[in-house]
Amino acid sequence: GENVEQHPSTLSVQEGDSAVIKCTYSDSASNYFPWYKQELGKGPQLIIDIRSNVGEKKDQRIAVTLNKTAKHFSLHITETQPEDSAVYFCAADGSSNTGKLIFGQGTTLQVKP
Amino acid sequence: DVKVTQSSRYLVKRTGEKVFLECVQDMDHENMFWYRQDPGLGLRLIYFSYDVKMKEKGDIPEGYSVSREKKERFSLILESASTNQTSMYLCASQIRENQPQHFGDGTRLSIL
């Protein structure tokens, strides 16, 4: 079935360093890849998304890259700050065209001051 | 901004009770979703709805049902609550497919 694998499950970086989270997906028909940030006690919030006709997208300190051939996509956070500490989820849409998203297992990012 | 409101942040119920979790969105979105979130397992889809009175099973529908009588409201029902349904429940809405899903802040449900 459709699957999204996310790595690493935990990531600890020093403030100011970069953080990279990687995901792979199984359904070659997937076209939409959002990333969510979940802070403690809150629901996931969309931070950036990318579609299959684009290889890279950037929004200030965050960027996402997509390699459709390899079925990989990654989140890059530069100049990390303590407020970036949260759980991050990647997701991919399925081929059923129902709006369903398949989520990765999540990455807990800790940014040490 | 899209607002998805879940009726309770915390809920404690007893085994065997019928439990209702309510979710309301204010943006006239077509699609709505119920997930449960457990440590190490990410978000797992329970049920979703793409229109009023329409519903489809997700990956883990056993022990749950849903109701969507009005476009803005999507209810999750635990017919007879069991301890293994203790979890964080998240509701999301989406204007249409291939668009972002917008989440509520979740209901932490404990079944004793």
mmCIF file of C-alpha atoms in Angstrom:
data_model
loop_
_atom_site.group_PDB
_atom_site.id
_atom_site.type_symbol
_atom_site.label_atom_id
_atom_site.label_comp_id
_atom_site.label_asym_id
_atom_site.label_seq_id
_atom_site.Cartn_x
_atom_site.Cartn_y
_atom_site.Cartn_z
ATOM 1 C CA GLY A 1 0.000 0.000 0.000
ATOM 2 C CA GLU A 2 0.889 3.669 -0.011
ATOM 3 C CA ASN A 3 3.609 4.529 2.461
ATOM 4 C CA VAL A 4 5.771 7.475 3.535
ATOM 5 C CA GLU A 5 8.982 6.857 5.460
ATOM 6 C CA GLN A 6 10.508 9.733 7.427
ATOM 7 C CA HIS A 7 14.005 10.009 8.932
ATOM 8 C CA PRO A 8 15.403 10.680 11.420
ATOM 9 C CA SER A 9 12.859 10.173 14.187
ATOM 10 C CA THR A 10 14.767 12.584 16.448
ATOM 11 C CA LEU A 11 17.216 15.345 15.579
ATOM 12 C CA SER A 12 19.173 17.595 17.918
ATOM 13 C CA VAL A 13 21.106 20.608 16.598
ATOM 14 C CA GLN A 14 22.799 23.674 18.010
ATOM 15 C CA GLU A 15 21.135 27.012 17.489
ATOM 16 C CA GLY A 16 22.305 28.468 14.182
ATOM 17 C CA ASP A 17 23.033 25.099 12.577
ATOM 18 C CA SER A 18 20.996 23.621 9.737
ATOM 19 C CA ALA A 19 18.534 20.743 10.071
ATOM 20 C CA VAL A 20 17.500 18.318 7.345
ATOM 21 C CA ILE A 21 14.597 15.873 7.471
ATOM 22 C CA LYS A 22 14.127 13.331 4.701
ATOM 23 C CA CYS A 23 11.106 11.430 3.425
ATOM 24 C CA THR A 24 10.541 8.774 0.808
ATOM 25 C CA TYR A 25 7.190 7.811 -0.653
ATOM 26 C CA SER A 26 5.985 4.722 -2.440
ATOM 27 C CA ASP A 27 3.241 5.915 -4.808
ATOM 28 C CA SER A 28 4.721 7.291 -8.020
ATOM 29 C CA ALA A 29 1.382 9.006 -8.756
ATOM 30 C CA SER A 30 1.755 11.320 -5.731
ATOM 31 C CA ASN A 31 1.822 14.983 -6.745
ATOM 32 C CA TYR A 32 1.458 17.042 -3.586
ATOM 33 C CA PHE A 33 3.883 17.060 -0.648
ATOM 34 C CA PRO A 34 3.143 19.227 2.401
ATOM 35 C CA TRP A 35 5.219 19.638 5.546
ATOM 36 C CA TYR A 36 3.675 20.271 8.952
ATOM 37 C CA LYS A 37 5.068 21.560 12.244
ATOM 38 C CA GLN A 38 3.403 20.498 15.466
ATOM 39 C CA GLU A 39 4.159 22.367 18.656
ATOM 40 C CA LEU A 40 3.323 20.973 22.063
ATOM 41 C CA GLY A 41 -0.404 21.019 22.755
ATOM 42 C CA LYS A 42 -1.336 22.148 19.246
ATOM 43 C CA GLY A 43 -2.432 20.594 16.017
ATOM 44 C CA PRO A 44 -0.076 20.313 13.017
ATOM 45 C CA GLN A 45 0.388 23.552 11.091
ATOM 46 C CA LEU A 46 1.343 23.682 7.424
ATOM 47 C CA ILE A 47 4.762 25.318 6.997
ATOM 48 C CA ILE A 48 5.542 24.671 3.337
ATOM 49 C CA ASP A 49 4.382 22.476 0.485
ATOM 50 C CA ILE A 50 5.621 21.484 -2.952
ATOM 51 C CA ARG A 51 4.019 20.036 -6.046
ATOM 52 C CA SER A 52 5.478 17.553 -8.482
ATOM 53 C CA ASN A 53 6.124 20.097 -11.227
ATOM 54 C CA VAL A 54 8.611 21.942 -8.992
ATOM 55 C CA GLY A 55 11.986 20.694 -7.792
ATOM 56 C CA GLU A 56 12.598 23.156 -4.987
ATOM 57 C CA LYS A 57 10.706 25.776 -3.005
ATOM 58 C CA LYS A 58 11.978 28.220 -0.422
ATOM 59 C CA ASP A 59 10.321 30.402 2.201
ATOM 60 C CA GLN A 60 12.773 32.409 4.299
ATOM 61 C CA ARG A 61 14.714 29.895 6.419
ATOM 62 C CA ILE A 62 12.884 26.791 5.233
ATOM 63 C CA ALA A 63 13.165 25.023 1.908
ATOM 64 C CA VAL A 64 11.850 21.811 0.449
ATOM 65 C CA THR A 65 13.381 19.766 -2.356
ATOM 66 C CA LEU A 66 11.707 17.047 -4.387
ATOM 67 C CA ASN A 67 13.263 14.278 -6.466
ATOM 68 C CA LYS A 68 10.399 12.541 -8.252
ATOM 69 C CA THR A 69 12.614 9.973 -9.919
ATOM 70 C CA ALA A 70 13.954 8.761 -6.599
ATOM 71 C CA LYS A 71 10.652 9.449 -4.768
ATOM 72 C CA HIS A 72 12.463 11.518 -2.138
ATOM 73 C CA PHE A 73 11.654 14.892 -0.647
ATOM 74 C CA SER A 74 13.414 16.803 2.100
ATOM 75 C CA LEU A 75 12.890 19.722 4.458
ATOM 76 C CA HIS A 76 15.822 22.043 5.104
ATOM 77 C CA ILE A 77 15.828 24.548 7.949
ATOM 78 C CA THR A 78 18.742 26.979 8.049
ATOM 79 C CA GLU A 79 19.916 29.155 10.950
ATOM 80 C CA THR A 80 17.816 27.171 13.382
ATOM 81 C CA GLN A 81 16.334 28.898 16.415
ATOM 82 C CA PRO A 82 14.969 27.456 19.675
ATOM 83 C CA GLU A 83 11.425 28.199 18.499
ATOM 84 C CA ASP A 84 11.973 25.752 15.632
ATOM 85 C CA SER A 85 11.876 22.955 18.228
ATOM 86 C CA ALA A 86 8.782 20.885 17.440
ATOM 87 C CA VAL A 87 7.635 17.692 15.739
ATOM 88 C CA TYR A 88 7.736 17.848 11.943
ATOM 89 C CA PHE A 89 5.656 15.648 9.642
ATOM 90 C CA CYS A 90 6.003 15.100 5.921
ATOM 91 C CA ALA A 91 3.081 13.864 3.854
ATOM 92 C CA ALA A 92 2.212 12.841 0.320
ATOM 93 C CA ASP A 93 -1.124 12.658 -1.421
ATOM 94 C CA GLY A 94 -2.275 9.278 -2.642
ATOM 95 C CA SER A 95 -3.284 8.245 -6.108
ATOM 96 C CA SER A 96 -6.964 7.986 -5.230
ATOM 97 C CA ASN A 97 -7.576 11.738 -5.737
ATOM 98 C CA THR A 98 -9.705 11.904 -2.598
ATOM 99 C CA GLY A 99 -7.628 14.473 -0.760
ATOM 100 C CA LYS A 100 -6.153 11.865 1.547
ATOM 101 C CA LEU A 101 -2.621 12.461 2.787
ATOM 102 C CA ILE A 102 -0.226 9.755 3.882
ATOM 103 C CA PHE A 103 1.925 11.014 6.743
ATOM 104 C CA GLY A 104 5.425 10.107 7.798
ATOM 105 C CA GLN A 105 6.023 9.024 11.367
ATOM 106 C CA GLY A 106 7.337 12.423 12.459
ATOM 107 C CA THR A 107 10.684 13.933 13.469
ATOM 108 C CA THR A 108 11.210 15.541 16.857
ATOM 109 C CA LEU A 109 13.588 18.451 16.338
ATOM 110 C CA GLN A 110 15.365 19.944 19.319
ATOM 111 C CA VAL A 111 17.329 23.155 18.847
ATOM 112 C CA LYS A 112 19.713 23.764 21.725
ATOM 113 C CA PRO A 113 20.429 27.395 22.593
ATOM 114 C CA ASP B 1 -7.454 32.176 8.236
ATOM 115 C CA VAL B 2 -9.041 28.758 8.306
ATOM 116 C CA LYS B 3 -10.359 27.794 11.710
ATOM 117 C CA VAL B 4 -10.986 24.194 12.693
ATOM 118 C CA THR B 5 -12.489 23.878 16.142
ATOM 119 C CA GLN B 6 -12.648 20.691 18.162
ATOM 120 C CA SER B 7 -15.209 20.817 20.923
ATOM 121 C CA SER B 8 -13.036 19.501 23.761
ATOM 122 C CA ARG B 9 -9.309 19.685 24.474
ATOM 123 C CA TYR B 10 -9.441 16.952 27.119
ATOM 124 C CA LEU B 11 -12.026 14.249 27.702
ATOM 125 C CA VAL B 12 -12.198 11.372 30.176
ATOM 126 C CA LYS B 13 -14.721 8.603 29.625
ATOM 127 C CA ARG B 14 -15.364 5.108 30.918
ATOM 128 C CA THR B 15 -15.086 1.794 29.093
ATOM 129 C CA GLY B 16 -18.282 0.963 27.252
ATOM 130 C CA GLU B 17 -19.540 4.538 26.990
ATOM 131 C CA LYS B 18 -20.611 6.040 23.684
ATOM 132 C CA VAL B 19 -18.339 8.998 22.993
ATOM 133 C CA PHE B 20 -18.870 11.869 20.594
ATOM 134 C CA LEU B 21 -16.045 14.088 19.343
ATOM 135 C CA GLU B 22 -17.146 17.160 17.417
ATOM 136 C CA CYS B 23 -15.312 19.200 14.809
ATOM 137 C CA VAL B 24 -16.424 22.386 13.074
ATOM 138 C CA GLN B 25 -14.758 24.312 10.254
ATOM 139 C CA ASP B 26 -15.697 27.796 9.126
ATOM 140 C CA MET B 27 -14.377 27.890 5.558
ATOM 141 C CA ASP B 28 -16.933 25.903 3.568
ATOM 142 C CA HIS B 29 -14.382 23.159 2.923
ATOM 143 C CA GLU B 30 -15.515 20.069 1.033
ATOM 144 C CA ASN B 31 -13.335 17.475 2.757
ATOM 145 C CA MET B 32 -12.987 16.659 6.437
ATOM 146 C CA PHE B 33 -10.861 14.059 8.202
ATOM 147 C CA TRP B 34 -10.447 12.355 11.553
ATOM 148 C CA TYR B 35 -7.026 11.069 12.651
ATOM 149 C CA ARG B 36 -5.637 9.578 15.772
ATOM 150 C CA GLN B 37 -2.093 10.359 16.843
ATOM 151 C CA ASP B 38 -0.047 7.970 18.951
ATOM 152 C CA PRO B 39 3.662 8.210 19.840
ATOM 153 C CA GLY B 40 5.858 6.659 17.169
ATOM 154 C CA LEU B 41 2.931 5.957 14.847
ATOM 155 C CA GLY B 42 2.364 9.389 13.360
ATOM 156 C CA LEU B 43 -1.114 10.342 12.174
ATOM 157 C CA ARG B 44 -3.418 7.507 11.203
ATOM 158 C CA LEU B 45 -6.600 8.190 9.273
ATOM 159 C CA ILE B 46 -9.789 6.880 10.838
ATOM 160 C CA TYR B 47 -12.494 8.229 8.502
ATOM 161 C CA PHE B 48 -12.945 11.028 6.040
ATOM 162 C CA SER B 49 -15.813 12.753 4.296
ATOM 163 C CA TYR B 50 -15.819 14.496 0.915
ATOM 164 C CA ASP B 51 -19.367 15.811 1.078
ATOM 165 C CA VAL B 52 -22.375 16.064 3.330
ATOM 166 C CA LYS B 53 -23.634 12.602 4.317
ATOM 167 C CA MET B 54 -20.699 10.999 2.466
ATOM 168 C CA LYS B 55 -18.012 9.088 4.331
ATOM 169 C CA GLU B 56 -15.179 6.716 3.594
ATOM 170 C CA LYS B 57 -13.137 4.464 5.817
ATOM 171 C CA GLY B 58 -9.529 5.339 6.442
ATOM 172 C CA ASP B 59 -6.811 2.999 7.621
ATOM 173 C CA ILE B 60 -8.144 2.235 11.125
ATOM 174 C CA PRO B 61 -11.964 2.547 11.137
ATOM 175 C CA GLU B 62 -12.707 -0.366 13.483
ATOM 176 C CA GLY B 63 -14.573 0.735 16.599
ATOM 177 C CA TYR B 64 -15.435 4.156 15.154
ATOM 178 C CA SER B 65 -18.194 5.716 13.093
ATOM 179 C CA VAL B 66 -18.734 9.247 11.768
ATOM 180 C CA SER B 67 -21.513 11.619 10.920
ATOM 181 C CA ARG B 68 -21.610 14.584 8.573
ATOM 182 C CA GLU B 69 -25.101 16.039 8.497
ATOM 183 C CA LYS B 70 -23.920 19.582 7.713
ATOM 184 C CA LYS B 71 -20.967 20.687 5.639
ATOM 185 C CA GLU B 72 -19.231 22.482 8.474
ATOM 186 C CA ARG B 73 -19.506 19.725 11.087
ATOM 187 C CA PHE B 74 -17.891 16.293 11.213
ATOM 188 C CA SER B 75 -18.434 14.073 14.234
ATOM 189 C CA LEU B 76 -16.446 11.054 15.326
ATOM 190 C CA ILE B 77 -18.305 8.449 17.378
ATOM 191 C CA LEU B 78 -16.827 5.729 19.546
ATOM 192 C CA GLU B 79 -19.721 3.289 19.763
ATOM 193 C CA SER B 80 -18.443 1.493 22.859
ATOM 194 C CA ALA B 81 -15.245 3.035 24.140
ATOM 195 C CA SER B 82 -12.328 0.774 25.004
ATOM 196 C CA THR B 83 -9.025 1.519 26.722
ATOM 197 C CA ASN B 84 -7.080 1.043 23.472
ATOM 198 C CA GLN B 85 -8.902 4.067 22.088
ATOM 199 C CA THR B 86 -7.100 6.340 24.543
ATOM 200 C CA SER B 87 -5.303 8.712 22.208
ATOM 201 C CA MET B 88 -5.016 12.194 20.727
ATOM 202 C CA TYR B 89 -7.703 12.775 18.094
ATOM 203 C CA LEU B 90 -7.166 15.349 15.381
ATOM 204 C CA CYS B 91 -9.711 16.745 12.959
ATOM 205 C CA ALA B 92 -8.754 18.404 9.671
ATOM 206 C CA SER B 93 -10.539 20.121 6.820
ATOM 207 C CA GLN B 94 -9.494 20.679 3.209
ATOM 208 C CA ILE B 95 -11.056 22.834 0.504
ATOM 209 C CA ARG B 96 -10.529 20.095 -2.087
ATOM 210 C CA GLU B 97 -8.002 17.429 -3.040
ATOM 211 C CA ASN B 98 -4.355 18.367 -3.625
ATOM 212 C CA GLN B 99 -4.701 21.277 -1.223
ATOM 213 C CA PRO B 100 -3.446 21.601 2.360
ATOM 214 C CA GLN B 101 -5.331 20.054 5.212
ATOM 215 C CA HIS B 102 -5.944 22.404 8.148
ATOM 216 C CA PHE B 103 -5.953 20.891 11.616
ATOM 217 C CA GLY B 104 -7.690 21.597 14.885
ATOM 218 C CA ASP B 105 -5.728 21.529 18.131
ATOM 219 C CA GLY B 106 -6.854 18.020 19.004
ATOM 220 C CA THR B 107 -8.817 16.250 21.712
ATOM 221 C CA ARG B 108 -6.853 14.174 24.185
ATOM 222 C CA LEU B 109 -9.215 11.342 25.069
ATOM 223 C CA SER B 110 -8.655 9.017 27.999
ATOM 224 C CA ILE B 111 -10.756 5.887 28.398
ATOM 225 C CA LEU B 112 -10.658 4.470 31.921
#
